[in-house]
PDB file of C-alpha atoms in Angstrom:
ATOM      1  CA  MET A   1      -7.558  92.278 138.589  1.00 90.00           C
ATOM      2  CA  VAL A   2      -4.576  94.654 139.127  1.00 90.00           C
ATOM      3  CA  ILE A   3      -2.502  94.825 136.183  1.00 92.00           C
ATOM      4  CA  GLY A   4       1.196  96.874 136.944  1.00 87.00           C
ATOM      5  CA  TYR A   5      -0.013  99.211 139.857  1.00 87.00           C
ATOM      6  CA  GLY A   6       2.730  99.013 142.199  1.00 80.00           C
ATOM      7  CA  PHE A   7       0.571 100.132 145.170  1.00 81.00           C
ATOM      8  CA  ALA A   8       2.257 103.053 146.205  1.00 78.00           C
ATOM      9  CA  ASP A   9      -0.647 105.334 146.086  1.00 82.00           C
ATOM     10  CA  THR A  10      -2.282 105.397 149.672  1.00 80.00           C
ATOM     11  CA  HIS A  11      -5.623 106.858 147.955  1.00 85.00           C
ATOM     12  CA  ILE A  12      -6.649 104.116 145.339  1.00 86.00           C
ATOM     13  CA  ASN A  13      -5.327 101.293 148.530  1.00 82.00           C
ATOM     14  CA  ASP A  14      -7.688 103.081 150.374  1.00 85.00           C
ATOM     15  CA  HIS A  15     -10.265 101.680 147.787  1.00 90.00           C
ATOM     16  CA  ILE A  16      -8.371  98.536 147.308  1.00 86.00           C
ATOM     17  CA  ARG A  17      -8.657  97.646 150.993  1.00 84.00           C
ATOM     18  CA  GLU A  18     -12.328  98.710 151.663  1.00 88.00           C
ATOM     19  CA  GLY A  19     -13.241  96.413 148.548  1.00 89.00           C
ATOM     20  CA  ALA A  20     -10.933  93.797 150.299  1.00 87.00           C
ATOM     21  CA  ALA A  21     -13.178  94.244 153.311  1.00 87.00           C
ATOM     22  CA  ALA A  22     -16.379  93.823 150.966  1.00 92.00           C
ATOM     23  CA  GLY A  23     -14.806  90.516 149.269  1.00 90.00           C
ATOM     24  CA  THR A  24     -13.182  91.551 146.669  1.00 89.00           C
ATOM     25  CA  LYS A  25     -10.557  89.056 145.503  1.00 90.00           C
ATOM     26  CA  LEU A  26      -7.374  90.117 143.749  1.00 90.00           C
ATOM     27  CA  PHE A  27      -4.935  88.766 141.110  1.00 93.00           C
ATOM     28  CA  ILE A  28      -2.165  90.990 140.387  1.00 92.00           C
ATOM     29  CA  ILE A  29      -0.025  90.966 136.944  1.00 94.00           C
ATOM     30  CA  ASP A  30       2.627  92.573 137.833  1.00 91.00           C
ATOM     31  CA  PRO A  31       6.589  91.527 137.274  1.00 90.00           C
ATOM     32  CA  ALA A  32       7.005  91.489 140.211  1.00 87.00           C
ATOM     33  CA  GLY A  33       4.525  89.321 141.207  1.00 87.00           C
ATOM     34  CA  VAL A  34       2.305  88.823 144.586  1.00 83.00           C
ATOM     35  CA  ASP A  35       5.953  90.591 145.586  1.00 82.00           C
ATOM     36  CA  ALA A  36       4.385  93.805 144.434  1.00 82.00           C
ATOM     37  CA  ILE A  37       2.682  94.244 147.272  1.00 80.00           C
ATOM     38  CA  ASN A  38       5.235  92.174 149.850  1.00 71.00           C
ATOM     39  CA  THR A  39       7.536  95.059 148.844  1.00 67.00           C
ATOM     40  CA  LEU A  40       5.231  97.777 150.774  1.00 58.00           C
ATOM     41  CA  LEU A  41       5.463  95.462 154.194  1.00 52.00           C
ATOM     42  CA  PHE A  42       9.274  96.063 154.369  1.00 52.00           C
ATOM     43  CA  ARG A  43       8.363  99.853 154.486  1.00 57.00           C
ATOM     44  CA  ASN A  44       5.745  99.472 156.989  1.00 52.00           C
ATOM     45  CA  LEU A  45       2.390 101.427 155.040  1.00 55.00           C
ATOM     46  CA  TYR A  46      -0.036 100.719 157.466  1.00 57.00           C
ATOM     47  CA  ASN A  47       0.331  96.593 156.933  1.00 64.00           C
ATOM     48  CA  PHE A  48      -1.093  97.231 153.370  1.00 67.00           C
ATOM     49  CA  GLY A  49       0.719  94.450 152.380  1.00 68.00           C
ATOM     50  CA  ASN A  50      -0.895  91.783 154.888  1.00 69.00           C
ATOM     51  CA  SER A  51      -4.331  93.147 154.293  1.00 70.00           C
ATOM     52  CA  LEU A  52      -4.186  92.032 151.041  1.00 78.00           C
ATOM     53  CA  GLN A  53      -3.185  88.274 151.940  1.00 78.00           C
ATOM     54  CA  ASP A  54      -6.324  86.975 152.102  1.00 81.00           C
ATOM     55  CA  ILE A  55      -7.968  88.145 149.534  1.00 86.00           C
ATOM     56  CA  LEU A  56      -5.543  87.459 146.961  1.00 87.00           C
ATOM     57  CA  LEU A  57      -6.412  84.549 143.917  1.00 89.00           C
ATOM     58  CA  GLY A  58      -2.780  84.627 142.333  1.00 88.00           C
ATOM     59  CA  ALA A  59      -0.210  86.952 140.744  1.00 91.00           C
ATOM     60  CA  SER A  60       1.032  86.590 137.366  1.00 93.00           C
ATOM     61  CA  ARG A  61       4.827  87.994 136.924  1.00 92.00           C
ATOM     62  CA  ARG A  62       4.590  87.567 132.925  1.00 92.00           C
ATOM     63  CA  GLU A  63       4.256  90.092 130.496  1.00 91.00           C
ATOM     64  CA  LEU A  64       0.346  90.391 129.188  1.00 90.00           C
ATOM     65  CA  LEU A  65       0.470  90.630 125.562  1.00 92.00           C
ATOM     66  CA  PRO A  66       2.921  87.699 125.445  1.00 93.00           C
ATOM     67  CA  THR A  67       0.636  85.618 128.191  1.00 92.00           C
ATOM     68  CA  LEU A  68      -2.569  86.097 125.885  1.00 91.00           C
ATOM     69  CA  LEU A  69      -0.697  85.574 122.533  1.00 94.00           C
ATOM     70  CA  ARG A  70       1.109  82.926 123.461  1.00 94.00           C
ATOM     71  CA  ASP A  71       1.477  81.203 127.031  1.00 95.00           C
ATOM     72  CA  THR A  72      -1.555  78.905 127.368  1.00 94.00           C
ATOM     73  CA  VAL A  73      -0.500  77.892 130.974  1.00 92.00           C
ATOM     74  CA  GLU A  74      -0.011  81.251 132.190  1.00 92.00           C
ATOM     75  CA  ARG A  75      -3.211  82.623 130.439  1.00 93.00           C
ATOM     76  CA  SER A  76      -5.355  79.558 132.196  1.00 93.00           C
ATOM     77  CA  LYS A  77      -4.085  80.728 135.343  1.00 91.00           C
ATOM     78  CA  ILE A  78      -5.127  84.462 134.860  1.00 92.00           C
ATOM     79  CA  MET A  79      -8.577  82.950 133.306  1.00 91.00           C
ATOM     80  CA  ARG A  80      -9.473  81.225 136.037  1.00 90.00           C
ATOM     81  CA  PHE A  81      -9.747  84.319 138.044  1.00 89.00           C
ATOM     82  CA  PHE A  82     -12.672  85.371 136.022  1.00 87.00           C
ATOM     83  CA  SER A  83     -14.255  82.297 136.205  1.00 84.00           C
TER      84      SER A  83
END
């Protein structure tokens, strides 16, 4: 699960890509939702966003604390990632 990371650090992205190649699945919590990786497609950063499409299980655009405290539907979506 990635929370609030903008996918702009190639060093970290390389590790995420290695994890993806090994079968890691990804869920993103970010105000941009899945667009947090899609914005990289428009910057042409070594096709990183496309490399994550197959491992992406979902995304949430909502703030984490209110989601955990009050939003049962969105919280269920997040919790499915762990099951």
